[in-house]
CSV table of C-alpha atoms in Angstrom, one decimal:
chain,number,residue,atom,x,y,z
A,1,MET,CA,14.4,16.9,28.8
A,2,GLY,CA,12.5,14.0,30.5
A,3,MET,CA,14.3,11.3,32.5
A,4,LEU,CA,13.5,8.7,29.8
A,5,HIS,CA,15.3,10.8,27.1
A,6,ARG,CA,18.6,11.1,28.9
A,7,ALA,CA,21.1,8.6,27.6
A,8,ALA,CA,24.7,8.7,26.6
A,9,CYS,CA,25.4,9.0,22.9
A,10,SER,CA,27.5,6.4,21.0
A,11,ILE,CA,31.2,7.3,21.1
A,12,CYS,CA,33.9,6.0,18.8
A,13,HIS,CA,37.2,5.1,20.5
A,14,GLY,CA,39.9,3.8,18.2
A,15,GLY,CA,37.4,2.6,15.6
A,16,ARG,CA,35.3,0.9,18.3
A,17,VAL,CA,31.7,2.1,18.9
A,18,VAL,CA,30.8,2.5,22.6
A,19,PRO,CA,27.1,1.6,23.1
A,20,GLN,CA,24.5,4.0,24.2
A,21,GLU,CA,23.1,2.7,27.5
A,22,PHE,CA,19.4,2.5,28.4
A,23,ASP,CA,17.5,0.7,31.1
A,24,VAL,CA,15.3,-1.0,28.5
A,25,VAL,CA,15.7,-1.5,24.8
A,26,CYS,CA,12.5,-2.5,22.9
A,27,LEU,CA,12.7,-4.1,19.5
A,28,GLY,CA,9.5,-3.0,17.8
A,29,GLY,CA,7.4,0.2,17.9
A,30,GLY,CA,4.0,-1.4,17.5
A,31,VAL,CA,1.3,-1.8,20.1
A,32,ALA,CA,3.6,-3.4,22.6
A,33,GLY,CA,6.3,-0.8,22.1
A,34,GLU,CA,3.8,2.0,22.6
A,35,ALA,CA,2.5,0.4,25.7
A,36,ILE,CA,6.0,0.0,27.2
A,37,ALA,CA,6.8,3.7,26.4
A,38,ALA,CA,3.6,4.8,28.2
A,39,GLY,CA,4.2,2.4,31.1
A,40,LEU,CA,7.7,3.6,31.7
A,41,GLN,CA,7.0,7.3,31.3
A,42,SER,CA,7.0,8.1,35.0
A,43,SER,CA,9.3,5.2,36.1
A,44,GLY,CA,12.6,7.1,35.9
A,45,MET,CA,13.9,4.4,33.6
A,46,THR,CA,15.4,5.2,30.2
A,47,LEU,CA,13.9,3.5,27.1
A,48,ALA,CA,15.1,3.0,23.5
A,49,VAL,CA,12.5,1.8,20.9
A,50,VAL,CA,13.8,0.4,17.6
A,51,GLU,CA,11.4,0.4,14.7
A,52,ARG,CA,12.2,-0.6,11.1
A,53,GLU,CA,8.9,0.4,9.5
A,54,LEU,CA,6.1,2.5,11.0
A,55,VAL,CA,5.4,3.3,14.7
A,56,GLY,CA,2.0,1.8,15.6
A,57,GLY,CA,2.6,-1.6,14.0
A,58,GLU,CA,0.5,-3.5,11.4
A,59,CYS,CA,-3.1,-2.5,12.5
A,60,PRO,CA,-3.3,1.2,11.7
A,61,TYR,CA,-1.6,0.9,8.3
A,62,TRP,CA,-2.1,-2.5,6.8
A,63,GLY,CA,-4.6,-4.3,9.1
A,64,CYS,CA,-7.7,-3.5,11.2
A,65,VAL,CA,-8.1,0.2,10.2
A,66,PRO,CA,-7.9,0.0,6.4
A,67,SER,CA,-9.8,-3.3,6.3
A,68,LYS,CA,-12.7,-1.9,8.4
A,69,THR,CA,-12.7,1.1,6.1
A,70,LEU,CA,-13.1,-1.2,3.1
A,71,LEU,CA,-15.8,-3.1,4.8
A,72,ARG,CA,-17.7,0.2,5.6
A,73,SER,CA,-17.6,1.3,1.9
A,74,GLY,CA,-19.1,-2.1,0.8
A,75,GLU,CA,-21.6,-2.0,3.7
A,76,THR,CA,-22.8,1.4,2.5
A,77,LEU,CA,-23.5,0.0,-1.0
A,78,THR,CA,-25.3,-3.0,0.5
A,79,GLU,CA,-27.6,-0.6,2.5
A,80,ALA,CA,-28.2,1.3,-0.7
A,81,ASP,CA,-29.4,-1.9,-2.3
A,82,ARG,CA,-31.7,-2.6,0.6
A,83,ALA,CA,-33.3,0.8,0.1
A,84,ARG,CA,-34.9,-0.5,-3.1
A,85,VAL,CA,-36.8,-3.0,-1.0
A,86,LEU,CA,-37.5,-0.9,2.1
A,87,ALA,CA,-37.8,2.7,1.1
A,88,ALA,CA,-37.2,3.7,-2.5
A,89,SER,CA,-38.5,2.8,-6.0
A,90,ARG,CA,-35.1,3.6,-7.6
A,91,VAL,CA,-31.6,3.7,-6.2
A,92,GLU,CA,-28.8,4.1,-8.8
A,93,TRP,CA,-25.1,4.1,-8.1
A,94,SER,CA,-21.8,2.8,-9.4
A,95,VAL,CA,-18.6,2.0,-7.6
A,96,ASP,CA,-16.0,4.8,-7.6
A,97,PHE,CA,-13.1,2.8,-6.5
A,98,PRO,CA,-10.5,5.6,-6.6
A,99,LYS,CA,-12.7,7.3,-4.0
A,100,VAL,CA,-12.7,4.2,-1.9
A,101,SER,CA,-9.0,3.8,-2.2
A,102,THR,CA,-8.3,7.4,-1.3
A,103,ARG,CA,-10.4,7.2,1.8
A,104,VAL,CA,-8.8,3.9,2.9
A,105,LEU,CA,-5.3,5.4,2.5
A,106,TRP,CA,-6.4,8.5,4.4
A,107,MET,CA,-7.7,6.3,7.3
A,108,ALA,CA,-4.3,4.6,7.2
A,109,ARG,CA,-2.7,8.0,7.8
A,110,ASN,CA,-1.2,7.9,4.2
A,111,LEU,CA,1.3,5.5,5.8
A,112,ASP,CA,2.7,8.5,7.7
A,113,ASP,CA,3.6,7.7,11.3
A,114,SER,CA,4.9,11.2,12.3
A,115,ARG,CA,2.1,11.7,14.9
A,116,PRO,CA,2.4,8.3,16.7
A,117,ALA,CA,6.2,8.7,16.6
A,118,ALA,CA,5.9,12.1,18.2
A,119,ALA,CA,3.6,10.8,20.8
A,120,MET,CA,6.0,8.0,21.6
A,121,GLU,CA,8.9,10.4,22.0
A,122,ALA,CA,6.7,12.7,24.1
A,123,THR,CA,6.9,10.0,26.8
A,124,GLY,CA,10.6,10.4,26.9
A,125,ALA,CA,11.5,7.3,24.9
A,126,ARG,CA,14.2,7.6,22.3
A,127,LEU,CA,13.2,6.3,18.9
A,128,PHE,CA,15.7,4.7,16.6
A,129,ARG,CA,14.8,4.0,13.0
A,130,GLY,CA,16.1,0.9,11.3
A,131,GLU,CA,16.6,-2.8,11.6
A,132,GLY,CA,17.5,-3.9,15.1
A,133,LYS,CA,19.7,-7.0,15.6
A,134,LEU,CA,20.6,-8.6,18.9
A,135,THR,CA,24.4,-8.9,19.1
A,136,ASP,CA,24.2,-10.4,22.6
A,137,LEU,CA,21.6,-10.7,25.3
A,138,ARG,CA,21.8,-7.0,26.3
A,139,THR,CA,23.0,-5.3,23.1
A,140,VAL,CA,21.1,-4.3,20.0
A,141,ALA,CA,22.8,-3.0,16.8
A,142,VAL,CA,20.9,-0.5,14.6
A,143,GLY,CA,22.9,0.6,11.7
A,144,ASN,CA,26.1,2.1,13.1
A,145,GLU,CA,24.5,2.5,16.6
A,146,GLN,CA,25.0,0.1,19.5
A,147,LEU,CA,22.3,0.1,22.2
A,148,MET,CA,22.9,-1.6,25.5
A,149,ALA,CA,20.1,-2.5,27.9
A,150,ARG,CA,21.0,-2.3,31.6
A,151,ARG,CA,17.9,-4.2,32.6
A,152,ALA,CA,16.2,-5.9,29.7
A,153,VAL,CA,15.8,-6.2,25.9
A,154,VAL,CA,12.1,-6.6,25.0
A,155,ILE,CA,11.4,-8.4,21.7
A,156,ALA,CA,8.1,-7.1,20.3
A,157,ASN,CA,8.7,-7.5,16.6
A,158,GLY,CA,5.1,-8.4,15.7
A,159,SER,CA,4.2,-10.7,12.9
A,160,THR,CA,4.1,-11.0,9.1
A,161,ALA,CA,2.0,-12.9,6.6
A,162,ALA,CA,2.7,-16.6,6.6
A,163,VAL,CA,3.2,-17.7,3.0
A,164,PRO,CA,2.9,-21.5,2.5
A,165,ALA,CA,5.3,-23.5,0.4
A,166,ILE,CA,3.0,-24.1,-2.5
A,167,PRO,CA,4.5,-25.1,-5.8
A,168,GLY,CA,4.5,-22.1,-8.2
A,169,LEU,CA,3.5,-19.5,-5.7
A,170,ASP,CA,6.9,-17.9,-5.6
A,171,SER,CA,6.6,-17.2,-9.4
A,172,VAL,CA,3.1,-15.6,-9.1
A,173,GLU,CA,2.2,-12.0,-8.3
A,174,TYR,CA,0.1,-12.4,-5.2
A,175,TRP,CA,-1.3,-10.1,-2.5
A,176,THR,CA,-0.9,-10.5,1.3
A,177,ASN,CA,-3.0,-8.4,3.7
A,178,ARG,CA,-0.8,-5.4,3.0
A,179,GLN,CA,-1.7,-5.1,-0.6
A,180,ALA,CA,-5.3,-6.1,-0.1
A,181,ALA,CA,-6.0,-3.7,2.8
A,182,ILE,CA,-4.8,-0.6,0.9
A,183,PRO,CA,-5.5,-1.7,-2.7
A,184,SER,CA,-4.8,0.5,-5.7
A,185,GLU,CA,-7.2,-1.4,-7.9
A,186,LEU,CA,-10.4,-3.3,-7.7
A,187,PRO,CA,-9.9,-6.6,-9.5
A,188,VAL,CA,-12.7,-8.2,-11.4
A,189,SER,CA,-12.1,-11.5,-9.6
A,190,LEU,CA,-10.2,-12.5,-6.5
A,191,ALA,CA,-9.1,-15.9,-5.3
A,192,ILE,CA,-8.3,-16.1,-1.6
A,193,LEU,CA,-6.2,-18.9,0.0
A,194,GLY,CA,-7.3,-19.1,3.6
A,195,GLY,CA,-10.7,-19.0,5.4
A,196,GLY,CA,-9.6,-17.4,8.6
A,197,ALA,CA,-10.5,-13.9,9.9
A,198,ILE,CA,-8.3,-12.0,7.4
A,199,GLY,CA,-9.5,-14.0,4.3
A,200,LEU,CA,-13.2,-13.8,5.2
A,201,GLU,CA,-13.1,-10.1,6.2
A,202,LEU,CA,-11.2,-9.0,3.0
A,203,GLY,CA,-13.2,-11.3,0.9
A,204,GLN,CA,-16.5,-9.8,2.0
A,205,ALA,CA,-15.1,-6.3,1.6
A,206,PHE,CA,-14.2,-6.9,-2.0
A,207,ALA,CA,-17.3,-8.9,-2.8
A,208,ARG,CA,-19.5,-6.0,-1.6
A,209,LEU,CA,-17.6,-3.7,-3.9
A,210,GLY,CA,-18.5,-5.8,-6.9
A,211,CYS,CA,-15.5,-8.2,-7.1
A,212,ARG,CA,-16.1,-11.9,-7.8
A,213,VAL,CA,-14.6,-13.6,-4.8
A,214,HIS,CA,-13.7,-17.3,-4.3
A,215,ILE,CA,-12.4,-18.3,-0.8
A,216,ILE,CA,-10.5,-21.6,-0.6
A,217,GLU,CA,-10.0,-23.2,2.9
A,218,ALA,CA,-7.8,-26.3,3.1
A,219,GLY,CA,-9.3,-27.3,6.5
A,220,PRO,CA,-12.8,-28.7,7.3
A,221,THR,CA,-14.3,-25.4,8.3
A,222,PHE,CA,-13.9,-21.7,8.1
A,223,LEU,CA,-12.5,-19.9,11.2
A,224,GLY,CA,-10.8,-23.1,12.4
A,225,HIS,CA,-9.4,-21.3,15.5
A,226,GLU,CA,-12.8,-20.1,16.6
A,227,GLU,CA,-15.8,-22.0,18.1
A,228,PRO,CA,-16.9,-24.9,15.8
A,229,GLU,CA,-20.2,-23.1,15.1
A,230,ALA,CA,-18.6,-19.9,13.8
A,231,GLY,CA,-17.8,-21.0,10.3
A,232,GLY,CA,-21.2,-22.5,9.7
A,233,ALA,CA,-23.0,-19.5,11.1
A,234,LEU,CA,-21.1,-17.2,8.7
A,235,ARG,CA,-21.4,-19.3,5.6
A,236,PRO,CA,-25.0,-18.2,4.5
A,237,HIS,CA,-24.0,-14.5,4.9
A,238,LEU,CA,-20.9,-14.9,2.8
A,239,GLU,CA,-22.9,-16.7,0.1
A,240,ALA,CA,-25.5,-14.0,0.2
A,241,ASP,CA,-22.8,-11.6,-0.8
A,242,GLY,CA,-22.0,-13.7,-3.8
A,243,ILE,CA,-18.8,-15.3,-2.5
A,244,MET,CA,-17.9,-18.7,-3.8
A,245,LEU,CA,-16.7,-21.0,-1.0
A,246,THR,CA,-14.5,-24.1,-1.1
A,247,ILE,CA,-13.8,-26.1,2.1
A,248,GLY,CA,-11.5,-29.1,2.7
A,249,ASP,CA,-9.9,-28.9,-0.7
A,250,PRO,CA,-6.3,-27.5,-0.3
A,251,CYS,CA,-4.4,-25.7,-3.0
A,252,VAL,CA,-1.6,-27.9,-4.4
A,253,ALA,CA,-0.1,-25.6,-7.0
A,254,VAL,CA,-0.4,-22.1,-8.5
A,255,GLU,CA,0.5,-20.8,-11.9
A,256,GLN,CA,0.2,-17.5,-13.9
A,257,PRO,CA,1.0,-18.2,-17.5
A,258,MET,CA,2.4,-15.6,-19.8
A,259,MET,CA,0.0,-14.6,-22.7
A,260,GLY,CA,0.5,-13.1,-26.1
A,261,PRO,CA,3.5,-11.7,-27.9
A,262,SER,CA,4.1,-9.1,-25.1
A,263,ARG,CA,4.3,-12.0,-22.6
A,264,GLU,CA,2.0,-10.3,-20.2
A,265,ARG,CA,0.8,-12.2,-17.2
A,266,SER,CA,-2.7,-13.7,-17.4
A,267,SER,CA,-5.0,-14.6,-14.6
A,268,VAL,CA,-3.8,-16.7,-11.8
A,269,VAL,CA,-4.8,-20.4,-11.8
A,270,VAL,CA,-5.2,-22.2,-8.5
A,271,HIS,CA,-5.0,-26.0,-8.7
A,272,LEU,CA,-6.8,-27.8,-5.9
A,273,LYS,CA,-6.2,-31.3,-4.6
A,274,SER,CA,-9.5,-32.6,-6.0
A,275,GLY,CA,-8.4,-31.6,-9.5
A,276,ALA,CA,-10.6,-28.5,-9.7
A,277,THR,CA,-9.1,-25.2,-10.7
A,278,VAL,CA,-10.0,-21.6,-9.7
A,279,ARG,CA,-9.1,-18.7,-12.0
A,280,ALA,CA,-8.9,-15.1,-10.8
A,281,ASP,CA,-7.4,-11.8,-11.8
A,282,ARG,CA,-5.7,-11.6,-8.3
A,283,LEU,CA,-4.6,-14.0,-5.7
A,284,LEU,CA,-4.7,-13.1,-2.0
A,285,VAL,CA,-2.7,-15.3,0.4
A,286,ALA,CA,-4.4,-15.2,3.8
A,287,THR,CA,-3.1,-18.4,5.4
A,288,GLY,CA,-2.2,-17.0,8.8
A,289,ARG,CA,0.6,-15.1,10.4
A,290,ARG,CA,4.0,-15.9,11.6
A,291,PRO,CA,6.1,-14.1,14.3
A,292,ASN,CA,9.0,-11.8,13.1
A,293,ALA,CA,11.5,-13.9,15.0
A,294,GLU,CA,14.6,-12.8,13.1
A,295,VAL,CA,16.5,-10.9,15.8
């Protein structure tokens, strides 16, 4: 057993749990947690990593990997369209979305982190599954376990979708990047709140698969955190994919009325400050990220 893996087990004395001691306790088994495990592998220090979801973090399962797979599927169809102009008299195809969805989920490892978890433990780190909570500066509680750090607790909890306080949004069925990156359905139309990297990337992916996409950005330009020219340079390419774009007109309310005797939910209605409305089968909230600061 490697040096990193040797640590005392929790012991109960008179109803009191005695903490397991490690040199370092890391809250979060994402990219930072994996890097710490690799970095401490030959250091002689013991490490505990606490992960409440999947080892590897957001990117492999709900972020970069599935979104790029969606983009690649749409890109293939776009290239097939270009063949009509460049090389073929007839090119016929139809979108097989179950095939797209299956491949996306496969690329996201079917949300199975057994391999990255095994790789982390192979460094000698001890992996604890569950919600980690700081009880003091050096102690982390995970279920009935108490983990004490002799040297440091590392907070590497990652981030989650930032959902704005828009009237009506809490009563609407909406997507964040997690539902959009590994979708089970291809909506006929999609409204996207947010013209940052996530909104534009997923918007283009769905548009190229045949979905009618409308991206709504409250600020004066897309990609507001990038160079000023970036949004303007991208706009004609997004419009060439058939994407509707609204800039500088923030969403002020959202509703999804019930329809018919069965009281089924209808399309989502997005109300803009200008008085305009946008209707779509699905709403994607892509208004940024916030740190998982609850420790």
